[in-house]
mmCIF file of N, CA and C in Angstrom:
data_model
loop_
_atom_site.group_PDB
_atom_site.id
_atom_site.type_symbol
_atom_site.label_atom_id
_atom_site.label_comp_id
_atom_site.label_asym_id
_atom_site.label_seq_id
_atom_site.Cartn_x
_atom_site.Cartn_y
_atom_site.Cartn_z
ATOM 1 N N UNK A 137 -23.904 5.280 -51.542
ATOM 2 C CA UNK A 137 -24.608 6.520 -51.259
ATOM 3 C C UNK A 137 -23.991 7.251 -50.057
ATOM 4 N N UNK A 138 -23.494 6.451 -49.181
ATOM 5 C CA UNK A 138 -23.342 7.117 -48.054
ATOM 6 C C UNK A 138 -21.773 7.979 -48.232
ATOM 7 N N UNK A 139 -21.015 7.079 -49.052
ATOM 8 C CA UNK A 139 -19.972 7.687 -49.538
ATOM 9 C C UNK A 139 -19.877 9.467 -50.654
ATOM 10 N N UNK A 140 -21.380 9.534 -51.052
ATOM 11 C CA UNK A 140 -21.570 10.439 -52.091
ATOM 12 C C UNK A 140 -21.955 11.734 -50.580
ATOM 13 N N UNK A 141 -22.582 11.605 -49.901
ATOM 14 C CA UNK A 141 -23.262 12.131 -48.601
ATOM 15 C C UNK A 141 -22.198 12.837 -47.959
ATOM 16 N N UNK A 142 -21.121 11.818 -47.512
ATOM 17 C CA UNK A 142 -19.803 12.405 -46.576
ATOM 18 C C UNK A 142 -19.204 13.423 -47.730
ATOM 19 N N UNK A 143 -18.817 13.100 -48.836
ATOM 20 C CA UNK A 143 -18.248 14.000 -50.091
ATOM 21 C C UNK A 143 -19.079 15.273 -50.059
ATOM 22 N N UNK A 144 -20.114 14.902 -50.176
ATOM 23 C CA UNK A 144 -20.845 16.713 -49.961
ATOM 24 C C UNK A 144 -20.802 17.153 -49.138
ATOM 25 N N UNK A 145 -20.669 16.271 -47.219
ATOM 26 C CA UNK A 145 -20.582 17.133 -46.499
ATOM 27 C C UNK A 145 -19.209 17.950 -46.046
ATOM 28 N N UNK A 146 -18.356 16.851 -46.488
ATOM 29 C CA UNK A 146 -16.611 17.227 -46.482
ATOM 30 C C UNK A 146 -16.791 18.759 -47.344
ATOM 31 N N UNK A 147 -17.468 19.069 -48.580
ATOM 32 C CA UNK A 147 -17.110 20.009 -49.743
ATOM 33 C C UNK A 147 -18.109 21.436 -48.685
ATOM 34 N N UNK A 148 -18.990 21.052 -47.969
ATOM 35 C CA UNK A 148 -19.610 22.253 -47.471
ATOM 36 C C UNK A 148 -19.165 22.710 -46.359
ATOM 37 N N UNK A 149 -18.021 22.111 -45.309
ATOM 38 C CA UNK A 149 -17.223 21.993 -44.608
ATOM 39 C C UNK A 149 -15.752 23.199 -45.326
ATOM 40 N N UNK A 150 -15.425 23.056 -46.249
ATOM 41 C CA UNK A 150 -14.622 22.926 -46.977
ATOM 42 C C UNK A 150 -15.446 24.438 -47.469
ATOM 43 N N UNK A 151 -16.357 24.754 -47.893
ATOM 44 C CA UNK A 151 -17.018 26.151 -47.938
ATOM 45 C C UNK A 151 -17.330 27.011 -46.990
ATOM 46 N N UNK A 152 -17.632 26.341 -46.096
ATOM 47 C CA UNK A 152 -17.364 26.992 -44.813
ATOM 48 C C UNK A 152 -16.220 28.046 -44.634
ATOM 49 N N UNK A 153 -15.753 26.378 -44.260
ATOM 50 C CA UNK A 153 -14.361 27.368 -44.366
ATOM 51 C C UNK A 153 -13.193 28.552 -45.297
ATOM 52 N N UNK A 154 -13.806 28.341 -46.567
ATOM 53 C CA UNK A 154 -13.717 29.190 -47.382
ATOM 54 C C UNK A 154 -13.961 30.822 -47.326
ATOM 55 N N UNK A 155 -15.286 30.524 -46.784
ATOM 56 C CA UNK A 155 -15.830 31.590 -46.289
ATOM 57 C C UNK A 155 -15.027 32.373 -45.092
ATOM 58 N N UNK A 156 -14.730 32.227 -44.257
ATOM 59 C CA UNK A 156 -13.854 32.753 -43.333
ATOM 60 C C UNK A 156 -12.601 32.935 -43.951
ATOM 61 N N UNK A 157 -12.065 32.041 -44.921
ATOM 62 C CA UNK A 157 -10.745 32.249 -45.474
ATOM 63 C C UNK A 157 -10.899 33.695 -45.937
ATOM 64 N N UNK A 158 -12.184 33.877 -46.925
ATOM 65 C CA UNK A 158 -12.430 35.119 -47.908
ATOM 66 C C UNK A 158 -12.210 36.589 -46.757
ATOM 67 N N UNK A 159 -13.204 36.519 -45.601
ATOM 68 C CA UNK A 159 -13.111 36.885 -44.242
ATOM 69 C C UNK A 159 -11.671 38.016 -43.774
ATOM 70 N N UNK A 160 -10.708 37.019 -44.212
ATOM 71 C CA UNK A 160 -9.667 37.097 -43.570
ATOM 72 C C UNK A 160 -8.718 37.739 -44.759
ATOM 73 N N UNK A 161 -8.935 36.921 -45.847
ATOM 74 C CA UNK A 161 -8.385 38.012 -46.890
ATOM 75 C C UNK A 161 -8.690 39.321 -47.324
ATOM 76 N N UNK A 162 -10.058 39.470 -47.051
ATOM 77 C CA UNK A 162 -10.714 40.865 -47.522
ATOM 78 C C UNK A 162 -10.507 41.702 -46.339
ATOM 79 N N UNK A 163 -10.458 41.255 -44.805
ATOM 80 C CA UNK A 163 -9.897 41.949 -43.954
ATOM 81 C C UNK A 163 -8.244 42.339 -44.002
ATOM 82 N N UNK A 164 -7.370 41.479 -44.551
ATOM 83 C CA UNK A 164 -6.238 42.189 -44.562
ATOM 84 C C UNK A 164 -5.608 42.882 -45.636
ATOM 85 N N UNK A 165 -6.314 42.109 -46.988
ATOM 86 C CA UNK A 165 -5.901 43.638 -47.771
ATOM 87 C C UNK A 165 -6.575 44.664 -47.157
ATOM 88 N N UNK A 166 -7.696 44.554 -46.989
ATOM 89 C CA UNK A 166 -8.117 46.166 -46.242
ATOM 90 C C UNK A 166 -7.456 46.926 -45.926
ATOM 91 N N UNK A 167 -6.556 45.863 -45.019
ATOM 92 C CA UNK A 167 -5.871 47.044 -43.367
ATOM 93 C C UNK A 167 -4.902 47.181 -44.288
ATOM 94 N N UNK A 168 -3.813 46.440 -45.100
ATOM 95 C CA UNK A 168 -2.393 46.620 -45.897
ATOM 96 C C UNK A 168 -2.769 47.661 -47.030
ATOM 97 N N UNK A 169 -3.810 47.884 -47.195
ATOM 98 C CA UNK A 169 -4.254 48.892 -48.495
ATOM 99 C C UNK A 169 -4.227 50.362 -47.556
ATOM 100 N N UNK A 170 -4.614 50.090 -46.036
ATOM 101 C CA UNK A 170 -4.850 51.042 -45.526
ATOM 102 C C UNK A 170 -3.405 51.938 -45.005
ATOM 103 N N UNK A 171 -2.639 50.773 -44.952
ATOM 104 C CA UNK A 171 -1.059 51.282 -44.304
ATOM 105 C C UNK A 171 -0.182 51.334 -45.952
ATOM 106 N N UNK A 172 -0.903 51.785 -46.918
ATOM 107 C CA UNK A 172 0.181 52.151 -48.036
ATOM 108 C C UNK A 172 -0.219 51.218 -49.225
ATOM 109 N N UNK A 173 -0.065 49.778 -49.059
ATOM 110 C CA UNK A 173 0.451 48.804 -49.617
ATOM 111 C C UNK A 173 -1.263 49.036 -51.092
ATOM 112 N N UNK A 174 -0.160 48.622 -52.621
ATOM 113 C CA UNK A 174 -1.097 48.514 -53.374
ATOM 114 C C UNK A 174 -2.018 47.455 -53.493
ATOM 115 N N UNK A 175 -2.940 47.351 -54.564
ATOM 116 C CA UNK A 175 -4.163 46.808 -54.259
ATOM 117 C C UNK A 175 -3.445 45.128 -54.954
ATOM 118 N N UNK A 176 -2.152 45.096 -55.831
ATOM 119 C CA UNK A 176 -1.365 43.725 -56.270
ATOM 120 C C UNK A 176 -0.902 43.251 -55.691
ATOM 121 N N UNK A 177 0.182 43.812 -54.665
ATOM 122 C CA UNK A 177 1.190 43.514 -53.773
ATOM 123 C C UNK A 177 0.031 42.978 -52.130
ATOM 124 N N UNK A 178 -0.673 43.657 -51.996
ATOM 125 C CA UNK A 178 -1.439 43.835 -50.618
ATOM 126 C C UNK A 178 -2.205 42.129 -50.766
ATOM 127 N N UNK A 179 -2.639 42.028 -52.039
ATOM 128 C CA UNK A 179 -3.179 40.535 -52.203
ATOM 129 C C UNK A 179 -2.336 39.406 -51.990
ATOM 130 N N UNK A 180 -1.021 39.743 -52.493
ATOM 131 C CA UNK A 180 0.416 38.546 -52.297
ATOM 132 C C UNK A 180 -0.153 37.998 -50.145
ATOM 133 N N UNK A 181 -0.186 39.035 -49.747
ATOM 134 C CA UNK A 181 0.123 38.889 -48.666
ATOM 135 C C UNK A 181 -1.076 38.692 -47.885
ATOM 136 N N UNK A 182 -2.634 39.232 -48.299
ATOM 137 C CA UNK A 182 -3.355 38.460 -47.807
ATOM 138 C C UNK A 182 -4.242 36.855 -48.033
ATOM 139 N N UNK A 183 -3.546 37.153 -49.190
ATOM 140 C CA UNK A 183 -3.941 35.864 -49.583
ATOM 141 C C UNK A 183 -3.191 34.489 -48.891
ATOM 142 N N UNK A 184 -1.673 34.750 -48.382
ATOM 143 C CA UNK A 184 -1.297 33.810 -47.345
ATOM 144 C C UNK A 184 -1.758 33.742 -46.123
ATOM 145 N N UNK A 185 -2.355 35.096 -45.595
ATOM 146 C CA UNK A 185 -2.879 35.242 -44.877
ATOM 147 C C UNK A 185 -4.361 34.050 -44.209
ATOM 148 N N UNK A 186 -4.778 34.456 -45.253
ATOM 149 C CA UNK A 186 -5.836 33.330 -45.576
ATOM 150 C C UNK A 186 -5.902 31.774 -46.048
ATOM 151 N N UNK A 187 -4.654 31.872 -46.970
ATOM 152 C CA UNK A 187 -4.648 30.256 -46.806
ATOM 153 C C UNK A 187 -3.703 29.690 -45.633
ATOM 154 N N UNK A 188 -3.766 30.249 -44.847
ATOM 155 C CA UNK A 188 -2.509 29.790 -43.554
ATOM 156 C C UNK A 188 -3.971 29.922 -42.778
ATOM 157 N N UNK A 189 -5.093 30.817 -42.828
ATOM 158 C CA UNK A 189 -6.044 30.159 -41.598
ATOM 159 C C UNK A 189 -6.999 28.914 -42.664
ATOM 160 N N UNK A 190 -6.871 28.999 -43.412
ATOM 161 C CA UNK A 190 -7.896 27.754 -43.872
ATOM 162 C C UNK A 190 -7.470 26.567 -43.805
ATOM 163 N N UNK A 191 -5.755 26.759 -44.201
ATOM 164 C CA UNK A 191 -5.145 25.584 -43.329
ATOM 165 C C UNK A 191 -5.428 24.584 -42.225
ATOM 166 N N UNK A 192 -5.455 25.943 -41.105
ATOM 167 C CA UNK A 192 -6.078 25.541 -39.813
ATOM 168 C C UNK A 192 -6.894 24.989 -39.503
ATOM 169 N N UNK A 193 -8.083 25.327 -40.200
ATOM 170 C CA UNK A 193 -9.352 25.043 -39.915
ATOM 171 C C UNK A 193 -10.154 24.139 -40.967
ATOM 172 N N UNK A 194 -9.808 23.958 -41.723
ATOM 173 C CA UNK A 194 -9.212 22.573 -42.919
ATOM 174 C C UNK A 194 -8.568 21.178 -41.686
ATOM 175 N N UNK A 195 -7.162 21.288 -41.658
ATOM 176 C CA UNK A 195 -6.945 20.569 -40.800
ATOM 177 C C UNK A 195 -8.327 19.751 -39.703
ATOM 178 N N UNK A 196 -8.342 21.140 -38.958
ATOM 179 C CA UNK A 196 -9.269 20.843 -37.915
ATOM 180 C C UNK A 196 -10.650 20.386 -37.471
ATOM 181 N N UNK A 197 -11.057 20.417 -38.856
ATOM 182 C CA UNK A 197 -12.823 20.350 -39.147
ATOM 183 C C UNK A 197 -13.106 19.527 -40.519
ATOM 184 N N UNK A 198 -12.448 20.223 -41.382
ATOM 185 C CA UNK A 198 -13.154 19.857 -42.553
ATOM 186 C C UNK A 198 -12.529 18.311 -42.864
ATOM 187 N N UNK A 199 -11.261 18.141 -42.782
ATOM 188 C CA UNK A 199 -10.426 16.997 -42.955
ATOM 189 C C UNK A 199 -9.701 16.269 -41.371
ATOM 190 N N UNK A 200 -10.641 16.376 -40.561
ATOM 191 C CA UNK A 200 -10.075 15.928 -39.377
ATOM 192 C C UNK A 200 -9.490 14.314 -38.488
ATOM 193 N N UNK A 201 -9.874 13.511 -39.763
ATOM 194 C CA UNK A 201 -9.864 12.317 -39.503
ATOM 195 C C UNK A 201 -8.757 11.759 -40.580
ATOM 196 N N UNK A 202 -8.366 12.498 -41.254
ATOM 197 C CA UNK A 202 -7.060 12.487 -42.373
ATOM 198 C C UNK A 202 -5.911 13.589 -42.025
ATOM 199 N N UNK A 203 -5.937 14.207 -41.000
ATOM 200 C CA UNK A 203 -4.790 15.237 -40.983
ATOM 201 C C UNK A 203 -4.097 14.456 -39.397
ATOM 202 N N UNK A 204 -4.666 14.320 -38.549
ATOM 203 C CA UNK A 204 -4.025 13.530 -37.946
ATOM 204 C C UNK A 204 -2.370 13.103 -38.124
ATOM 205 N N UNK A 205 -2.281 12.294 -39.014
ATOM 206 C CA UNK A 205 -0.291 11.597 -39.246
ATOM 207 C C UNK A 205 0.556 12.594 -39.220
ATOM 208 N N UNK A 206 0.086 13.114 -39.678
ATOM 209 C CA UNK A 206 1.094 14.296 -40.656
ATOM 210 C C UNK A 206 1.848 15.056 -40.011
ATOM 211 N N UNK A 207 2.812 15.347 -39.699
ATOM 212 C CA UNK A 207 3.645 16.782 -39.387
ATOM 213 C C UNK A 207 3.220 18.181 -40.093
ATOM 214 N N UNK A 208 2.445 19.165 -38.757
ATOM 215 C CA UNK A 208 2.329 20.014 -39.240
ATOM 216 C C UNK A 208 2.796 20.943 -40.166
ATOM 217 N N UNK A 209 4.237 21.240 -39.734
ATOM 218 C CA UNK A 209 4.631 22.311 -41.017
ATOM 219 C C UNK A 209 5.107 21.748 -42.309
ATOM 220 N N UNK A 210 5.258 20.249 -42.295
ATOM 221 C CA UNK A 210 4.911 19.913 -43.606
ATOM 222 C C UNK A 210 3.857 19.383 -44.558
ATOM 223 N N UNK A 211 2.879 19.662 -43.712
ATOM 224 C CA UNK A 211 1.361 19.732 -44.535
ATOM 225 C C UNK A 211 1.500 21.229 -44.587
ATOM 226 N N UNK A 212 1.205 22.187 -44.009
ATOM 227 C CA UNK A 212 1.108 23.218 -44.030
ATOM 228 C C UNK A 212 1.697 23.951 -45.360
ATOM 229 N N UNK A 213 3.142 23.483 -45.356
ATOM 230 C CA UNK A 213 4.097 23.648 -46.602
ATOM 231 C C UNK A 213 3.666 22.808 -47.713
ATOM 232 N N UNK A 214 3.177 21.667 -48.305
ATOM 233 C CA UNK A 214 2.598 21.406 -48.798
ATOM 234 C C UNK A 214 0.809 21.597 -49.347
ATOM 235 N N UNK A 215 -0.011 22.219 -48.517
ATOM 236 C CA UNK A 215 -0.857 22.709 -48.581
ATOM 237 C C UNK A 215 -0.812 24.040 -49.424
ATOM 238 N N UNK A 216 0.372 24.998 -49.184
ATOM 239 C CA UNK A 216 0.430 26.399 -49.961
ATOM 240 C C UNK A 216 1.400 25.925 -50.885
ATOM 241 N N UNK A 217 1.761 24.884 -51.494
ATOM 242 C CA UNK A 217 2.550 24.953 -52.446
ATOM 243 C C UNK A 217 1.274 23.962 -53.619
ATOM 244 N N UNK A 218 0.571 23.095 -53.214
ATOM 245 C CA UNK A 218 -0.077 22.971 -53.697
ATOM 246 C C UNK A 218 -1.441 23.765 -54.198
ATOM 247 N N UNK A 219 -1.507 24.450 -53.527
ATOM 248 C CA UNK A 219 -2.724 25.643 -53.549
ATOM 249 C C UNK A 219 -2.225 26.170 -54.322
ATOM 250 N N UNK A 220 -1.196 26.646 -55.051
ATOM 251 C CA UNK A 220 -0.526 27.825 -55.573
ATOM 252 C C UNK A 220 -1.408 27.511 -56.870
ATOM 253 N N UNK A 221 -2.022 26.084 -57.658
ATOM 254 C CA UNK A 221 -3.181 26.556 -59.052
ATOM 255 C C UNK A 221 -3.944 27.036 -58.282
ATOM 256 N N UNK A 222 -5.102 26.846 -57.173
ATOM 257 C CA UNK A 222 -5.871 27.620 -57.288
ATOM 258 C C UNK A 222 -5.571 29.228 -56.805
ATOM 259 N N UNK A 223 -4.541 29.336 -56.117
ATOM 260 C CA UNK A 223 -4.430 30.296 -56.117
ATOM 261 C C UNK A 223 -4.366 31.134 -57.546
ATOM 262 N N UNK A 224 -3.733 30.836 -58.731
ATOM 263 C CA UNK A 224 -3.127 30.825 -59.407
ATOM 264 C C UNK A 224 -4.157 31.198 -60.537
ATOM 265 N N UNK A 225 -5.714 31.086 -60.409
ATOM 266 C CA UNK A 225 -6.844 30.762 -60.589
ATOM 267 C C UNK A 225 -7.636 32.298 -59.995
ATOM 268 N N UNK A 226 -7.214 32.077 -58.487
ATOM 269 C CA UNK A 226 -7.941 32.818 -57.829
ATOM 270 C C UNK A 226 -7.107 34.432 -58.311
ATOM 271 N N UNK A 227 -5.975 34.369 -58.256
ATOM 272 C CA UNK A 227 -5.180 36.145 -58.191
ATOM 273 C C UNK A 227 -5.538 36.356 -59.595
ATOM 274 N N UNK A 228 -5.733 35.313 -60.328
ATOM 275 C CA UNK A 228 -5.515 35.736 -61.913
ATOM 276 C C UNK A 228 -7.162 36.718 -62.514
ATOM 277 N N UNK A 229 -8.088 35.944 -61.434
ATOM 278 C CA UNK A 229 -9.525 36.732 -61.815
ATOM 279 C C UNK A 229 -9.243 37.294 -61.263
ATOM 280 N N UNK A 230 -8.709 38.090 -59.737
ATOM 281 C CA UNK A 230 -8.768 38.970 -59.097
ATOM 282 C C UNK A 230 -8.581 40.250 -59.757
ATOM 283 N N UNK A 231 -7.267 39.825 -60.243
ATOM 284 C CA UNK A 231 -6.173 41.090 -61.170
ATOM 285 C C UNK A 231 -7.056 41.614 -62.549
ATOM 286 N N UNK A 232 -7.606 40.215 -62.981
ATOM 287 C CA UNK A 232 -8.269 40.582 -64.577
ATOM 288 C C UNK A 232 -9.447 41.486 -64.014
ATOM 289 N N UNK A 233 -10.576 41.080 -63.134
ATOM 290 C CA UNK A 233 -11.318 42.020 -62.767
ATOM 291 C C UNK A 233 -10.712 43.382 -62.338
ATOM 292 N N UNK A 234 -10.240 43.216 -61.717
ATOM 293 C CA UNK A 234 -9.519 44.910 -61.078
ATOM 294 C C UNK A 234 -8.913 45.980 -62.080
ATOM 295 N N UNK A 235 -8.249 45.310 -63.099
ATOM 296 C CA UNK A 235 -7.932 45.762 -64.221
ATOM 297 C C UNK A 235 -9.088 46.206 -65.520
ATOM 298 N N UNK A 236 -10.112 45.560 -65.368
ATOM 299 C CA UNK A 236 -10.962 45.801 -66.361
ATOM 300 C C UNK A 236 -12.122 45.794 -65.810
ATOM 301 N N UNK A 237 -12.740 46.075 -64.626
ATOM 302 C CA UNK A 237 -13.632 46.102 -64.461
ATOM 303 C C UNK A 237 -13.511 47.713 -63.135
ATOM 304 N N UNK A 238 -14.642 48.601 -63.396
ATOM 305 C CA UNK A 238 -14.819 49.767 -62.591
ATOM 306 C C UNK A 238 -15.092 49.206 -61.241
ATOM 307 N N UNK A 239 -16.110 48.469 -61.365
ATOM 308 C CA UNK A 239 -16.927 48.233 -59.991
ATOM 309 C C UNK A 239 -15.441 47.604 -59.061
ATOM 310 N N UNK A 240 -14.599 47.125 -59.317
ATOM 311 C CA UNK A 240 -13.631 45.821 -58.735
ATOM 312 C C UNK A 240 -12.356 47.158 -58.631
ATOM 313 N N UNK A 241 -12.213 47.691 -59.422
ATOM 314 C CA UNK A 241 -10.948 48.734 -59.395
ATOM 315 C C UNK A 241 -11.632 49.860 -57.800
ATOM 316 N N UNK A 242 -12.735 50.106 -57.930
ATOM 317 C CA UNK A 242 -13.599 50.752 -56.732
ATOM 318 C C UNK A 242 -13.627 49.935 -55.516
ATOM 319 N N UNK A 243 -14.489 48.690 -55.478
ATOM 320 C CA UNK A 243 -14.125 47.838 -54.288
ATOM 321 C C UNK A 243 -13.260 46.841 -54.665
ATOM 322 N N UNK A 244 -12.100 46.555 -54.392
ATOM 323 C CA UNK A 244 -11.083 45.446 -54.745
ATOM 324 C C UNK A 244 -11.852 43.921 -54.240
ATOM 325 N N UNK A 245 -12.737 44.103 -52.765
ATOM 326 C CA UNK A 245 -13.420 42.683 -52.582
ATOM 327 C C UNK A 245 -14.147 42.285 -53.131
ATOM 328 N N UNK A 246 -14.886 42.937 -53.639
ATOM 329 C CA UNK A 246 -15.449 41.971 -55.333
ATOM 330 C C UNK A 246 -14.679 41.108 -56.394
ATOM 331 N N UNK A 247 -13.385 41.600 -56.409
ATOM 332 C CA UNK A 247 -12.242 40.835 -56.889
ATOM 333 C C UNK A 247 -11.655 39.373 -56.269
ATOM 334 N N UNK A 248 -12.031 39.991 -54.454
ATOM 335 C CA UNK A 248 -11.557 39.025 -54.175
ATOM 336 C C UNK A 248 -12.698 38.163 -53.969
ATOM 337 N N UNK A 249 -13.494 38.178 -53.953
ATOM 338 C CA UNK A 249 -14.899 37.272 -53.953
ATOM 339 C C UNK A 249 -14.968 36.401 -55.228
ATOM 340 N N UNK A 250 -14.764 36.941 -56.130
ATOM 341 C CA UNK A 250 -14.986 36.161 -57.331
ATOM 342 C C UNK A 250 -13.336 35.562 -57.703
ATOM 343 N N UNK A 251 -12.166 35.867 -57.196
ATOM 344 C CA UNK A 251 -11.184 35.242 -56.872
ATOM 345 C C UNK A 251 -11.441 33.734 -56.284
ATOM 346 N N UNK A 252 -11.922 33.627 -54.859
ATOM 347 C CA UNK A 252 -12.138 33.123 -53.825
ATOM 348 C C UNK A 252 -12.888 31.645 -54.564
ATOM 349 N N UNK A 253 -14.093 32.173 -55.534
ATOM 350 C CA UNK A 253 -14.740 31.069 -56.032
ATOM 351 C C UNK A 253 -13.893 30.614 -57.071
ATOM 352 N N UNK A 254 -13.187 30.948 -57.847
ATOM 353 C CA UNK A 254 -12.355 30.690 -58.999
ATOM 354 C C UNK A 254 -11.346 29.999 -58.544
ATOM 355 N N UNK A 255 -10.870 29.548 -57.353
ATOM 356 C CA UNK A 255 -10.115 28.595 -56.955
ATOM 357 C C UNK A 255 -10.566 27.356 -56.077
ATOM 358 N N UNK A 256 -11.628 27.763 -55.318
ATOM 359 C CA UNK A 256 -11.871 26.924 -54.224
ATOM 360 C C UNK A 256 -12.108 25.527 -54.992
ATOM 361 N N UNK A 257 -12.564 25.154 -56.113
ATOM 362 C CA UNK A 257 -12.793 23.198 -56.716
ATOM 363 C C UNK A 257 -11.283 22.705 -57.090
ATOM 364 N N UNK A 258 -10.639 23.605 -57.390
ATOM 365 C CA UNK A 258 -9.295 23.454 -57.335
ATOM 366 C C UNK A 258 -8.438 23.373 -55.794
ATOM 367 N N UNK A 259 -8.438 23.969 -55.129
ATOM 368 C CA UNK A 259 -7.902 24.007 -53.515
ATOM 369 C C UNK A 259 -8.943 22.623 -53.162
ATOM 370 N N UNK A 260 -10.039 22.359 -53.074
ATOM 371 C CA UNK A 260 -10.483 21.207 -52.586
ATOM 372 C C UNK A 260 -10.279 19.875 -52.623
ATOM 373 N N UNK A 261 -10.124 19.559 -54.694
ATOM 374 C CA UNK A 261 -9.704 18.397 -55.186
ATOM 375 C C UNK A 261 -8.366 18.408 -54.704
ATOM 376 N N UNK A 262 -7.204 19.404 -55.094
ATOM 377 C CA UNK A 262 -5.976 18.926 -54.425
ATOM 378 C C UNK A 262 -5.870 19.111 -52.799
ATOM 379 N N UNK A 263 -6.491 19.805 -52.226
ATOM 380 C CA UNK A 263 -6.326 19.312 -50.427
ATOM 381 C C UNK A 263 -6.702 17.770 -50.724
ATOM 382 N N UNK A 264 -8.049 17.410 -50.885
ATOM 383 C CA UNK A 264 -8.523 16.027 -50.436
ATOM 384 C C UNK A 264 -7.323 15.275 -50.622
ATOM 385 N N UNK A 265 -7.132 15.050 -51.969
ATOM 386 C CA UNK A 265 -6.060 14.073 -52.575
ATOM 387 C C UNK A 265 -4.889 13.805 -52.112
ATOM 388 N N UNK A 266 -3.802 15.010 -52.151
ATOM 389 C CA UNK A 266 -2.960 15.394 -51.661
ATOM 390 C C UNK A 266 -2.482 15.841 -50.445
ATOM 391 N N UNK A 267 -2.926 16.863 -49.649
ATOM 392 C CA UNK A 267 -2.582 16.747 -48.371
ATOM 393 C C UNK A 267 -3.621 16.169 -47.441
ATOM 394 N N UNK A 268 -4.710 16.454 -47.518
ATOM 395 C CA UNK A 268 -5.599 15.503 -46.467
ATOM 396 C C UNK A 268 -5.915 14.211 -46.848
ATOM 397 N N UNK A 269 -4.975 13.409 -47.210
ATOM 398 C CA UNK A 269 -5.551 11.833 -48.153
ATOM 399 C C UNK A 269 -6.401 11.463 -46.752
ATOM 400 N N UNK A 270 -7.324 10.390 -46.756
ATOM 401 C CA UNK A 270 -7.849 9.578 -45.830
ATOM 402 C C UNK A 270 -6.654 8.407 -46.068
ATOM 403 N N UNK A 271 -6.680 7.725 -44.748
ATOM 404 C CA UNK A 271 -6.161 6.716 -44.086
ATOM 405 C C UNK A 271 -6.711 5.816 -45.394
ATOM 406 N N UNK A 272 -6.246 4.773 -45.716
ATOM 407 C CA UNK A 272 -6.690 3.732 -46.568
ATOM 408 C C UNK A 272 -7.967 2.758 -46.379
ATOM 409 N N UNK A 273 -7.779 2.468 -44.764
ATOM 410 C CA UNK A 273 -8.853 1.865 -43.940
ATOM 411 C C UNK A 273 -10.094 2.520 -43.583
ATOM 412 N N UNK A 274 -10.337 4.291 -43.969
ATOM 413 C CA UNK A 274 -11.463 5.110 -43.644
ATOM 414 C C UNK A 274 -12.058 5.494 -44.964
ATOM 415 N N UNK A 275 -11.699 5.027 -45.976
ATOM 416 C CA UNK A 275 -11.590 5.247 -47.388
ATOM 417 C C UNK A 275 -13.496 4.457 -47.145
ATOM 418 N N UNK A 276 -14.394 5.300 -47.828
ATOM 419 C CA UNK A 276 -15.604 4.492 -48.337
ATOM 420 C C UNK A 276 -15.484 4.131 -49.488
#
């Protein structure tokens, strides 16, 4: 049980931080939509935006007792190369909404909101697994 407990609290940790990820993406397409950039291209770039701070704060909070070993810029680099399904997940509703939907072609962050959820069980299962493994010995 106690093992089922830490798993939910790791995953709301892990939403948390999501949440600020979304934060950070919907703030910089903003500003890149605002200096020119289209509403396809402007996502390429906030969307690293955002998974480079969830990174962070992933690392730092949500998985903090498993990120430890690691060399940063190669978790980091592994973190966005593995993210790339949910990303992959996430740009693909973004685009399909924006494309076919009024409300999402009007505010693009509705796109990215329902983006955001369309990847995050995907970004979670492969962070845990893959870049934030637990130590073998912290394993419940």
């Amino acid at each position: 049980m106690h093992a089922r407990l830490a798993l939910i609290a790791q995953f709301f940790r892990f939403g948390v931080v999501g949440t600020v990820g979304f934060l950070v993406d919907a703030g910089v397409l903003w500003v890149v939509m605002a200096l020119g950039s289209g509403p396809y291209g402007g996502r390429i770039l906030s969307y690293v935006a955002a998974a480079s701070a969830t990174y962070a704060l992933n690392r730092a909070w949500t998985f903090r007792s498993a990120a430890r070993g690691a060399p940063v810029a190669r978790q980091w680099g592994l973190f966005l190369a593995l993210n790339l399904l949910g990303f992959a997940a996430n740009y693909g509703t973004y685009a399909t909404l924006l494309s076919t939907t009024e409300a999402v072609a009007r505010w693009p962050v509705l796109g990215v909101a329902a983006g955001s959820l369309a990847g995050m069980f995907i970004n979670f299962g492969l962070s845990r697994r893959f870049v934030f493994r637990q130590p073998a010995a912290d394993k419940a």
